[in-house]
PDB file of C-alpha atoms in Angstrom:
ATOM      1  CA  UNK A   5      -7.103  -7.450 -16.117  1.00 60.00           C
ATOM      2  CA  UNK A   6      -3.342  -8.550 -15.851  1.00 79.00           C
ATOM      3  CA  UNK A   7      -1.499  -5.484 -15.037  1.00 78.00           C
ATOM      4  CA  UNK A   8       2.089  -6.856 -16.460  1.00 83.00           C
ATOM      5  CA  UNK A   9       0.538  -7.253 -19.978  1.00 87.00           C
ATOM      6  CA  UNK A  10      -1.673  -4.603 -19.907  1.00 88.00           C
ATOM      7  CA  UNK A  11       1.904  -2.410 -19.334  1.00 88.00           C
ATOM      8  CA  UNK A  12       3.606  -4.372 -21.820  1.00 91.00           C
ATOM      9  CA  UNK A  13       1.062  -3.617 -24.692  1.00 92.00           C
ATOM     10  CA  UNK A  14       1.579   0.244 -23.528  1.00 92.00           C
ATOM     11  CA  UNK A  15       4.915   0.551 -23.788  1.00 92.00           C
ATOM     12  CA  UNK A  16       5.000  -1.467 -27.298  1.00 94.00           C
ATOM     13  CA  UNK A  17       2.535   0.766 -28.393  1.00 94.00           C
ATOM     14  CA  UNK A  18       4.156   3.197 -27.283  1.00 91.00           C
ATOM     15  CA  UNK A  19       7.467   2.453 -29.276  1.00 90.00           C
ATOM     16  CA  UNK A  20       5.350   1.663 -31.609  1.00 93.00           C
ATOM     17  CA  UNK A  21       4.175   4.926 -32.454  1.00 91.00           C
ATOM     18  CA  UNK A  22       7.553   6.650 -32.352  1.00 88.00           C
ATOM     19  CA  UNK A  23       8.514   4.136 -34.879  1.00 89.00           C
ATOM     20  CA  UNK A  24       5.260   5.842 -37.178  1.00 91.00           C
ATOM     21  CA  UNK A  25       6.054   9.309 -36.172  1.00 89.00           C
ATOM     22  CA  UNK A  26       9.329   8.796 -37.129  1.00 88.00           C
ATOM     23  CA  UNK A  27       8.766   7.500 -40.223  1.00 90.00           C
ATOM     24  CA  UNK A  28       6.398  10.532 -41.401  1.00 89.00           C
ATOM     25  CA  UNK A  29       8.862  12.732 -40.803  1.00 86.00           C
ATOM     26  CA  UNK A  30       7.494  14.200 -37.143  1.00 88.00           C
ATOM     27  CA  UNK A  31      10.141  12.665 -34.728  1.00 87.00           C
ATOM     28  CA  UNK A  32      13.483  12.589 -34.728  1.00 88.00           C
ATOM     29  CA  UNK A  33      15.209   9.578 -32.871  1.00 82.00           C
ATOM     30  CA  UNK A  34      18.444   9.082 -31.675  1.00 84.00           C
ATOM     31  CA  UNK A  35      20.942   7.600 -29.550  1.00 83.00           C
ATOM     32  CA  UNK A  36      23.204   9.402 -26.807  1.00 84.00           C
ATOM     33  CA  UNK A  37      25.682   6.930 -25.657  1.00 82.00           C
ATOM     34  CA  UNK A  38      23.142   4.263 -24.730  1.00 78.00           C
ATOM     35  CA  UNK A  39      20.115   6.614 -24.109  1.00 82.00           C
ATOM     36  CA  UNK A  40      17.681   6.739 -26.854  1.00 79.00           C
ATOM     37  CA  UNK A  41      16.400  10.456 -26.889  1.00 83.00           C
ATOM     38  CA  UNK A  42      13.565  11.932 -29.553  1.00 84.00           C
ATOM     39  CA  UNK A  43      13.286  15.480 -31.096  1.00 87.00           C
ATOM     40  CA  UNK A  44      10.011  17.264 -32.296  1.00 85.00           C
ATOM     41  CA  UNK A  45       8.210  20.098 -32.093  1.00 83.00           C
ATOM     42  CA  UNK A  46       5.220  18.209 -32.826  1.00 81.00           C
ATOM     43  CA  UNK A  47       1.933  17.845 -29.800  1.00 84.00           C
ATOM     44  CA  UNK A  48       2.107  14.283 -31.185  1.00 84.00           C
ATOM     45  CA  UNK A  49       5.256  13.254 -29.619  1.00 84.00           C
ATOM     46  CA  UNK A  50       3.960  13.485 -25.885  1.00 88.00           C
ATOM     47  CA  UNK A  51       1.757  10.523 -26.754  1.00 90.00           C
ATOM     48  CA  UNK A  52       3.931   7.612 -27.190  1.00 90.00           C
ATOM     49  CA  UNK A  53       5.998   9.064 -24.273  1.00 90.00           C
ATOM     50  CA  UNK A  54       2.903   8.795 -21.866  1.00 92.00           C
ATOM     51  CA  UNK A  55       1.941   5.723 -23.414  1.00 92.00           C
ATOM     52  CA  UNK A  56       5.388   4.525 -22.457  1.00 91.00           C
ATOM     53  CA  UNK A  57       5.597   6.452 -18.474  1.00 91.00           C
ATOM     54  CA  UNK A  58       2.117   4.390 -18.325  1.00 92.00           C
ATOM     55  CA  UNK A  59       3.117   0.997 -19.075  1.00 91.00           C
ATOM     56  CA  UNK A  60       6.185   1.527 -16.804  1.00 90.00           C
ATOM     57  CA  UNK A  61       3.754   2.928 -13.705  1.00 90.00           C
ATOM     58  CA  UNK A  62       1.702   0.048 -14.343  1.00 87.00           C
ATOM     59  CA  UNK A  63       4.564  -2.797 -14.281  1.00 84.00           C
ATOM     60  CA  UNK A  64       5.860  -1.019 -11.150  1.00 85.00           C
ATOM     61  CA  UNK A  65       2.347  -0.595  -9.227  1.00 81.00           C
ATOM     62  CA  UNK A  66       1.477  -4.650 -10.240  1.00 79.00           C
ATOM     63  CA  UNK A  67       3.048  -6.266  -6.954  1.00 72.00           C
ATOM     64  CA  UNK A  68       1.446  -4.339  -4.816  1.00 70.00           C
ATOM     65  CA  UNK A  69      -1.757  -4.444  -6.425  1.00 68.00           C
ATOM     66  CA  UNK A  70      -1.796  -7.918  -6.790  1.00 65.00           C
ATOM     67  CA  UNK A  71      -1.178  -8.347  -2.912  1.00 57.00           C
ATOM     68  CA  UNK A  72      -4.095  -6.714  -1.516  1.00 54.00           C
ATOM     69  CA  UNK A  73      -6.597  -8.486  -4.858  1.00 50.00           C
ATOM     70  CA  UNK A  74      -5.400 -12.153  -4.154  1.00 50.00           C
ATOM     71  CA  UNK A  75      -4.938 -12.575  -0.866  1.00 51.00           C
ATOM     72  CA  UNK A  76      -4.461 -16.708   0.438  1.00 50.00           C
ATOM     73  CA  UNK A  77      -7.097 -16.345   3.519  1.00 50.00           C
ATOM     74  CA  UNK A  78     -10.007 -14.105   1.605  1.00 49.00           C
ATOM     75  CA  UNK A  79     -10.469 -17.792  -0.189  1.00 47.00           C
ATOM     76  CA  UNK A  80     -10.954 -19.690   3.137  1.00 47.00           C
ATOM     77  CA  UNK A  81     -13.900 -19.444   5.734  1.00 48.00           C
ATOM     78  CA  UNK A  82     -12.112 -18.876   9.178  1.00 50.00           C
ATOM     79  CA  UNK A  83     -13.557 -22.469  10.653  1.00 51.00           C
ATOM     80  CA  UNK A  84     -12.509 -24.597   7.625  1.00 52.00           C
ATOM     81  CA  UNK A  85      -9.372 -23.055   7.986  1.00 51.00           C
ATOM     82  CA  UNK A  86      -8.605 -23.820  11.254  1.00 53.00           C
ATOM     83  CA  UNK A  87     -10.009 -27.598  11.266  1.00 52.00           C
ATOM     84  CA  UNK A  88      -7.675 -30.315  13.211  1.00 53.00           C
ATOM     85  CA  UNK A  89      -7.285 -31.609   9.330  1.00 52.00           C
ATOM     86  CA  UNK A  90      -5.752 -29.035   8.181  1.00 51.00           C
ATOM     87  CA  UNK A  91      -3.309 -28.306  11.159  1.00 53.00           C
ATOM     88  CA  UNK A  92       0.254 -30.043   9.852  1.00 55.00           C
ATOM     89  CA  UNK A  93       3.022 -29.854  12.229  1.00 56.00           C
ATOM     90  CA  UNK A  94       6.246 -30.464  10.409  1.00 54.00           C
ATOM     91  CA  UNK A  95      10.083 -31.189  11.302  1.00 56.00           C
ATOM     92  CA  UNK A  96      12.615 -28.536  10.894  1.00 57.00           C
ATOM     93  CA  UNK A  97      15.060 -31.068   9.721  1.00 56.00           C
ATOM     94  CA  UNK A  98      12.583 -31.961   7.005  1.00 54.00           C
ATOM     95  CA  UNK A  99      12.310 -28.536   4.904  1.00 54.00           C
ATOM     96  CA  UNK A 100      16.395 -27.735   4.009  1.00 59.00           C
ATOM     97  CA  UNK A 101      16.908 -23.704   4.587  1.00 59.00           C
ATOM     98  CA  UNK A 102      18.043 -22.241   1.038  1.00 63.00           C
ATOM     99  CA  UNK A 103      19.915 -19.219   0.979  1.00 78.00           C
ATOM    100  CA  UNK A 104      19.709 -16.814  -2.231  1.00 84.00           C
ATOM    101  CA  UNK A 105      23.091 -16.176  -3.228  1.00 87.00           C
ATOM    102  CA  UNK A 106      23.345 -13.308  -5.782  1.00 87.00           C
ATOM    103  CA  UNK A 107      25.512 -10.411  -7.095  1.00 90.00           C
ATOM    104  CA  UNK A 108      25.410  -7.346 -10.035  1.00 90.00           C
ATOM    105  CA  UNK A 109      27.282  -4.705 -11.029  1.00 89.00           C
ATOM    106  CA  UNK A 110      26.479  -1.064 -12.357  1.00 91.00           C
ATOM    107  CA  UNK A 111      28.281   0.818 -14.521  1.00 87.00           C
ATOM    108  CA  UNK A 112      27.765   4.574 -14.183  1.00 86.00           C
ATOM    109  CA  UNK A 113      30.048   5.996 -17.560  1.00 77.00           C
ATOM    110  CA  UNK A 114      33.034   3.463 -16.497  1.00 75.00           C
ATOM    111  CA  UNK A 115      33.057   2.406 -12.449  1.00 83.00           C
ATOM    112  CA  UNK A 116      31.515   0.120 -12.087  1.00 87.00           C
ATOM    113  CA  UNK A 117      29.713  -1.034  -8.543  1.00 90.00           C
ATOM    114  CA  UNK A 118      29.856  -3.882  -7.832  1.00 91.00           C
ATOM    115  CA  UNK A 119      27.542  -5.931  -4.902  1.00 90.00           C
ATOM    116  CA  UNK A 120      26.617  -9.699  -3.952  1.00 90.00           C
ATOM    117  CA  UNK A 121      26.228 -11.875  -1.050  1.00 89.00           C
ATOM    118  CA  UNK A 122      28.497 -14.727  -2.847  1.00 88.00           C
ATOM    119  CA  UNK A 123      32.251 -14.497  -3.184  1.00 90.00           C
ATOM    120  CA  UNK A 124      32.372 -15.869  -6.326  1.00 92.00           C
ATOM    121  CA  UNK A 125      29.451 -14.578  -8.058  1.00 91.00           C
ATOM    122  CA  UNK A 126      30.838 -11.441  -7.120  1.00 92.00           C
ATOM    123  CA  UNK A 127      34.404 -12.098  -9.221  1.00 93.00           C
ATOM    124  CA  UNK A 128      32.261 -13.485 -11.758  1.00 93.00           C
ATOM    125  CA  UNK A 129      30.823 -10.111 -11.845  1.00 92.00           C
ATOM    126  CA  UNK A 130      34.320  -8.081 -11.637  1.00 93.00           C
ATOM    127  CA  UNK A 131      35.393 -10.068 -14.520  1.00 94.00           C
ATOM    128  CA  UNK A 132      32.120  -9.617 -16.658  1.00 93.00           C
ATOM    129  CA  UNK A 133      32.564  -5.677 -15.436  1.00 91.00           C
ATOM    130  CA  UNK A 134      36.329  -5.368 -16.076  1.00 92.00           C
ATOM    131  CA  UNK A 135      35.468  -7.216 -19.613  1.00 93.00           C
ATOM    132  CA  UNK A 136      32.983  -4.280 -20.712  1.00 90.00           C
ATOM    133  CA  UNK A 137      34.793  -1.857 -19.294  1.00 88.00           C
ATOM    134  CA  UNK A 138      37.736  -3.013 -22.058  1.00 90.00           C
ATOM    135  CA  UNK A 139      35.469  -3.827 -24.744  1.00 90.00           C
ATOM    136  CA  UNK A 140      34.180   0.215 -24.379  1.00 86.00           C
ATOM    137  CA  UNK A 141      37.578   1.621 -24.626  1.00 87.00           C
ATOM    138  CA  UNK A 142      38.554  -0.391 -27.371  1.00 90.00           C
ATOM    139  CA  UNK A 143      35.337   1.005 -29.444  1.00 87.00           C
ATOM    140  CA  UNK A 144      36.336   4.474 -28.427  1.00 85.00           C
ATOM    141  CA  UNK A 145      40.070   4.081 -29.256  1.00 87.00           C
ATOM    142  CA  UNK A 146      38.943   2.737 -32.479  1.00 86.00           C
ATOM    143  CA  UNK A 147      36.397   6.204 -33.329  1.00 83.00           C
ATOM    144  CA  UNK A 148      39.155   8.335 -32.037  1.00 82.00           C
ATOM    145  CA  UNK A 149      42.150   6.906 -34.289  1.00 78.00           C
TER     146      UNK A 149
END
């Protein structure tokens, strides 16, 4: 079983079913800044959340699970594997070293961190962060006045 959709059907469900308990009445849903939160003092309403914690444990676990299930040399007997056939020596200068260049920000209320290997993925990422960082303050200048 595929662990990725198996998670992804959980946690839809999961939403899912706060979307129904919602609309009878036994959840109440709501947004905290950017964090969704629920109310109820209904049993009910620990359901979709485990449905949801399980879809999310299973996403997480599926790397390492799939590691160990599909591993390359399980599939080959040890003597077909090491045939003179199958032995390819290869030139350095043919196979071009690649270097992942890559950078991100977080913004925890509004400071950001910023990180990145690449100079100028790393403005691009200032810029994008500076950007939000105006586009919040405008939204709560414009609640407040």
């Amino acid at each position: 079983m595929n662990y990725i959709k198996a998670g992804l059907a959980l946690i839809f469900s999961g939403f899912l079913l706060f979307i129904i308990l919602a609309i009878f009445g036994l959840v109440k849903l709501g947004l905290f800044l950017v964090f969704p939160f629920a109310i109820s003092t209904s049993v009910l309403s620990i359901i979709p959340f485990l449905l949801i914690f399980i879809g999310f444990i299973m996403i997480f676990f599926y790397p390492f699970v799939n590691d160990y299930r599909y591993n390359d040399y399980t599939y080959y007997d040890q003597d077909e594997y090491n045939h003179e056939d199958s032995k390819n020596e290869y030139n350095k200068d043919d196979y071009k070293e690649s270097s992942k260049k890559y950078s991100g920000f977080l913004l925890i209320g509004p400071v950001p961190i910023i990180f990145g290997n690449d100079r100028r993925l790393v403005y691009i990422s200032i810029i994008i962060a500076v950007l939000i960082i105006i586009f919040y303050f405008i939204i709560i200048l414009a609640h407040l006045l």
